[in-house]
Amino acid sequence: MKNTHETATETDTAHLMAGAHITFDELATELSAIELRLRQLARAAEVPATPVELADVIDSLRSTASSVRENGERMGLLARIVDGEVPLVTTFPTGDPWGVAARASDRQDFGGPAIVPTVWQLLKLAQDAKRPGVGETTTYPEAMDGIGIGWESKAASGRRRRERDTAVAVEVLRLPCEKCEAADGEQCKTKTGWAADRAHVGRQRQAEANVDERLGYLGDNPVAVPEAR
């Protein structure tokens, strides 16, 4: 299940990174610490202070630790990739380019040019570079030179869109509705007086415009991406 309600504690991430943005090396280290903590908890849970069989809980903790370890190892490899230590093939198996080379391409697979590759795409590019007779290779810094300004991940843009939608829902109730004369704090009503879950178009449009102006959006699209790189 996706988390749609962030807490203040969840957004406090400054202690996880030395700079403005977390690095893959920092991610790998933090995940390693979490894995160790989970395994320690599993071991401690073998002999709890009160006699209760926790076998299922212990198995779950160890299983989660294994998943965390896999992600940590993946982040460690990505740290080497983005630092340019790992050679990468210049195209995907389909022949499609990535990075700067994909900017002018008309790529149909996967929804368009892979200018910013995914984790799995990078790992595949690194794996293919190990094959005999692979030919030309590149590095992440070379292939991505000039890309990054104003970019944000799908997770970040999705979170910001949810934040926008929440703000619009609040703003709607602050505005009077010219269509049904719903007042501040009231939902829109049908002609017969029934409360509606959806606001009238004019009220909704004005709420969106107010929120977008505050957040720096142009319609559904962000004009400025705070702290993006």
Short mmCIF file of C-alpha atoms in Angstrom, two decimals:
data_model
loop_
_atom_site.label_atom_id
_atom_site.label_comp_id
_atom_site.label_asym_id
_atom_site.label_seq_id
_atom_site.Cartn_x
_atom_site.Cartn_y
_atom_site.Cartn_z
CA MET A 1 0.00 0.00 0.00
CA LYS A 2 1.32 3.45 -0.88
CA ASN A 3 1.84 5.94 1.89
CA THR A 4 -0.25 9.01 1.10
CA HIS A 5 0.01 10.67 4.52
CA GLU A 6 3.48 11.89 5.35
CA THR A 7 4.36 12.78 8.92
CA ALA A 8 6.71 15.52 10.11
CA THR A 9 9.16 12.85 11.23
CA GLU A 10 9.14 11.22 7.80
CA THR A 11 10.04 14.46 6.07
CA ASP A 12 12.96 15.12 8.43
CA THR A 13 15.74 13.61 6.30
CA ALA A 14 18.61 16.06 6.80
CA HIS A 15 20.45 13.68 9.14
CA LEU A 16 20.68 11.07 6.37
CA MET A 17 22.92 13.09 4.08
CA ALA A 18 25.91 15.38 4.20
CA GLY A 19 24.73 17.58 1.30
CA ALA A 20 21.46 18.88 -0.07
CA HIS A 21 20.63 15.52 -1.69
CA ILE A 22 21.29 11.96 -0.61
CA THR A 23 23.94 10.05 -2.54
CA PHE A 24 23.78 6.39 -3.52
CA ASP A 25 26.71 5.73 -1.20
CA GLU A 26 24.78 7.25 1.69
CA LEU A 27 21.73 5.20 0.75
CA ALA A 28 23.83 2.02 0.74
CA THR A 29 25.29 2.79 4.16
CA GLU A 30 21.94 3.64 5.73
CA LEU A 31 20.35 0.50 4.31
CA SER A 32 23.22 -1.57 5.67
CA ALA A 33 22.57 -0.14 9.14
CA ILE A 34 18.86 -0.90 8.86
CA GLU A 35 19.60 -4.47 7.77
CA LEU A 36 21.88 -5.01 10.76
CA ARG A 37 19.28 -3.58 13.13
CA LEU A 38 16.59 -5.88 11.75
CA ARG A 39 18.80 -8.94 12.16
CA GLN A 40 19.67 -7.88 15.70
CA LEU A 41 15.97 -7.53 16.51
CA ALA A 42 15.30 -10.97 15.04
CA ARG A 43 18.03 -12.47 17.22
CA ALA A 44 16.81 -10.67 20.35
CA ALA A 45 13.24 -11.78 19.66
CA GLU A 46 14.32 -15.43 19.96
CA VAL A 47 14.24 -15.03 23.75
CA PRO A 48 11.66 -12.37 24.68
CA ALA A 49 11.09 -11.28 28.30
CA THR A 50 7.64 -12.87 28.19
CA PRO A 51 7.21 -16.43 26.85
CA VAL A 52 5.46 -15.91 23.50
CA GLU A 53 6.45 -17.79 20.36
CA LEU A 54 7.62 -15.19 17.84
CA ALA A 55 8.80 -17.51 15.08
CA ASP A 56 6.66 -15.82 12.41
CA VAL A 57 7.79 -12.37 13.49
CA ILE A 58 11.44 -13.46 13.49
CA ASP A 59 11.11 -14.96 10.01
CA SER A 60 9.46 -11.75 8.79
CA LEU A 61 12.23 -9.59 10.27
CA ARG A 62 14.93 -11.71 8.64
CA SER A 63 13.10 -11.73 5.32
CA THR A 64 12.80 -7.96 5.41
CA ALA A 65 16.49 -7.71 6.32
CA SER A 66 17.37 -9.76 3.25
CA SER A 67 15.34 -7.42 1.02
CA VAL A 68 16.99 -4.40 2.61
CA ARG A 69 20.43 -5.96 2.05
CA GLU A 70 19.65 -6.50 -1.64
CA ASN A 71 18.62 -2.87 -2.01
CA GLY A 72 21.73 -1.76 -0.16
CA GLU A 73 23.99 -3.77 -2.45
CA ARG A 74 22.15 -2.35 -5.44
CA MET A 75 22.69 1.20 -4.17
CA GLY A 76 26.37 0.43 -3.62
CA LEU A 77 26.75 -0.67 -7.24
CA LEU A 78 24.85 2.39 -8.42
CA ALA A 79 27.25 4.56 -6.43
CA ARG A 80 30.12 3.09 -8.46
CA ILE A 81 28.16 3.46 -11.69
CA VAL A 82 27.34 7.15 -11.23
CA ASP A 83 30.93 7.84 -10.20
CA GLY A 84 32.05 6.47 -13.57
CA GLU A 85 33.85 3.38 -12.26
CA VAL A 86 31.62 0.91 -14.13
CA PRO A 87 31.53 0.76 -17.96
CA LEU A 88 28.10 0.81 -19.58
CA VAL A 89 26.96 -0.07 -23.08
CA THR A 90 25.77 2.90 -25.10
CA THR A 91 22.42 1.40 -26.14
CA PHE A 92 19.77 -0.99 -24.88
CA PRO A 93 19.39 -4.44 -26.50
CA THR A 94 16.79 -2.86 -28.82
CA GLY A 95 19.42 -0.43 -30.10
CA ASP A 96 17.78 2.55 -28.38
CA PRO A 97 20.17 5.13 -26.90
CA TRP A 98 19.95 6.62 -23.43
CA GLY A 99 21.08 9.76 -21.66
CA VAL A 100 22.06 12.76 -23.77
CA ALA A 101 22.02 10.58 -26.91
CA ALA A 102 18.30 9.86 -26.38
CA ARG A 103 17.21 13.48 -26.45
CA ALA A 104 16.58 13.60 -30.18
CA SER A 105 15.41 10.00 -30.56
CA ASP A 106 11.87 8.86 -31.27
CA ARG A 107 11.72 5.85 -28.95
CA GLN A 108 8.41 4.02 -28.81
CA ASP A 109 9.19 1.37 -26.18
CA PHE A 110 8.66 2.17 -22.50
CA GLY A 111 6.90 5.45 -23.21
CA GLY A 112 9.62 7.45 -24.92
CA PRO A 113 13.33 8.24 -24.79
CA ALA A 114 15.16 6.94 -21.70
CA ILE A 115 16.98 10.19 -21.06
CA VAL A 116 17.08 9.44 -17.32
CA PRO A 117 17.51 5.66 -16.96
CA THR A 118 15.95 3.61 -14.18
CA VAL A 119 17.86 1.52 -11.65
CA TRP A 120 17.17 -1.67 -13.58
CA GLN A 121 18.13 -0.13 -16.90
CA LEU A 122 21.49 0.99 -15.49
CA LEU A 123 22.16 -2.45 -14.02
CA LYS A 124 21.33 -4.02 -17.39
CA LEU A 125 23.64 -1.59 -19.18
CA ALA A 126 26.44 -2.51 -16.77
CA GLN A 127 25.79 -6.23 -17.15
CA ASP A 128 25.82 -6.05 -20.94
CA ALA A 129 29.11 -4.14 -20.87
CA LYS A 130 30.79 -7.25 -19.38
CA ARG A 131 29.96 -9.42 -22.37
CA PRO A 132 32.80 -10.39 -24.74
CA GLY A 133 32.98 -8.32 -27.92
CA VAL A 134 30.49 -5.78 -26.63
CA GLY A 135 32.09 -2.95 -28.59
CA GLU A 136 31.77 0.69 -27.57
CA THR A 137 31.10 1.50 -23.92
CA THR A 138 30.61 4.70 -21.97
CA THR A 139 30.30 5.82 -18.36
CA TYR A 140 27.39 7.41 -16.55
CA PRO A 141 29.06 10.85 -16.22
CA GLU A 142 29.87 10.85 -19.95
CA ALA A 143 26.43 9.68 -21.08
CA MET A 144 24.55 12.03 -18.73
CA ASP A 145 26.72 15.13 -19.16
CA GLY A 146 24.42 18.17 -19.04
CA ILE A 147 21.35 16.30 -17.76
CA GLY A 148 19.99 16.89 -14.30
CA ILE A 149 19.07 20.54 -13.99
CA GLY A 150 15.42 20.77 -12.95
CA TRP A 151 14.92 17.00 -12.89
CA GLU A 152 13.02 15.15 -10.18
CA SER A 153 12.08 11.52 -9.79
CA LYS A 154 8.64 10.05 -10.51
CA ALA A 155 8.25 9.40 -6.78
CA ALA A 156 8.95 13.05 -5.97
CA SER A 157 6.67 14.41 -8.69
CA GLY A 158 3.92 11.98 -7.61
CA ARG A 159 4.25 13.11 -4.01
CA ARG A 160 4.09 16.76 -5.05
CA ARG A 161 1.01 16.06 -7.14
CA ARG A 162 -0.69 14.46 -4.13
CA GLU A 163 0.26 17.48 -2.03
CA ARG A 164 -1.27 19.73 -4.69
CA ASP A 165 -4.49 17.71 -4.80
CA THR A 166 -4.78 17.86 -1.00
CA ALA A 167 -4.24 21.63 -1.03
CA VAL A 168 -6.88 22.05 -3.77
CA ALA A 169 -9.41 20.03 -1.75
CA VAL A 170 -8.87 22.37 1.19
CA GLU A 171 -8.99 25.48 -0.99
CA VAL A 172 -12.29 24.45 -2.61
CA LEU A 173 -14.09 24.61 0.73
CA ARG A 174 -12.68 28.06 1.42
CA LEU A 175 -14.26 29.54 -1.70
CA PRO A 176 -17.95 30.38 -2.17
CA CYS A 177 -19.57 28.68 -5.14
CA GLU A 178 -21.31 30.95 -7.62
CA LYS A 179 -23.24 28.01 -9.09
CA CYS A 180 -24.96 26.65 -5.98
CA GLU A 181 -24.12 29.43 -3.49
CA ALA A 182 -22.29 27.04 -1.16
CA ALA A 183 -20.55 29.13 1.48
CA ASP A 184 -17.11 28.89 3.08
CA GLY A 185 -16.74 25.39 4.55
CA GLU A 186 -19.76 23.97 2.71
CA GLN A 187 -19.75 21.34 -0.03
CA CYS A 188 -21.40 22.07 -3.32
CA LYS A 189 -25.04 21.06 -3.61
CA THR A 190 -27.29 19.70 -6.33
CA LYS A 191 -30.41 21.56 -7.45
CA THR A 192 -32.42 19.52 -4.96
CA GLY A 193 -30.10 20.37 -2.07
CA TRP A 194 -28.05 17.18 -1.85
CA ALA A 195 -24.40 17.64 -0.81
CA ALA A 196 -22.01 16.64 -3.60
CA ASP A 197 -18.56 15.14 -3.20
CA ARG A 198 -17.40 16.97 -6.35
CA ALA A 199 -17.29 20.75 -6.53
CA HIS A 200 -18.84 22.66 -9.40
CA VAL A 201 -16.41 23.32 -12.23
CA GLY A 202 -16.00 27.04 -11.60
CA ARG A 203 -15.28 26.59 -7.90
CA GLN A 204 -12.86 23.73 -8.61
CA ARG A 205 -11.07 25.69 -11.33
CA GLN A 206 -10.59 28.72 -9.08
CA ALA A 207 -9.27 26.55 -6.24
CA GLU A 208 -6.76 24.94 -8.59
CA ALA A 209 -5.64 28.34 -9.89
CA ASN A 210 -5.12 29.67 -6.36
CA VAL A 211 -3.11 26.64 -5.27
CA ASP A 212 -1.06 26.49 -8.47
CA GLU A 213 -0.10 30.14 -8.04
CA ARG A 214 1.06 29.49 -4.48
CA LEU A 215 2.99 26.31 -5.35
CA GLY A 216 4.48 27.54 -8.60
CA TYR A 217 2.51 25.29 -10.94
CA LEU A 218 1.24 25.88 -14.43
CA GLY A 219 -1.87 23.73 -14.64
CA ASP A 220 -0.75 20.24 -13.69
CA ASN A 221 2.92 20.93 -14.38
CA PRO A 222 5.49 22.41 -12.00
CA VAL A 223 7.04 25.65 -13.11
CA ALA A 224 9.82 25.47 -10.53
CA VAL A 225 11.11 22.29 -8.91
CA PRO A 226 12.42 23.18 -5.43
CA GLU A 227 15.97 21.93 -4.86
CA ALA A 228 15.83 19.71 -7.94
CA ARG A 229 19.03 18.89 -9.75
#
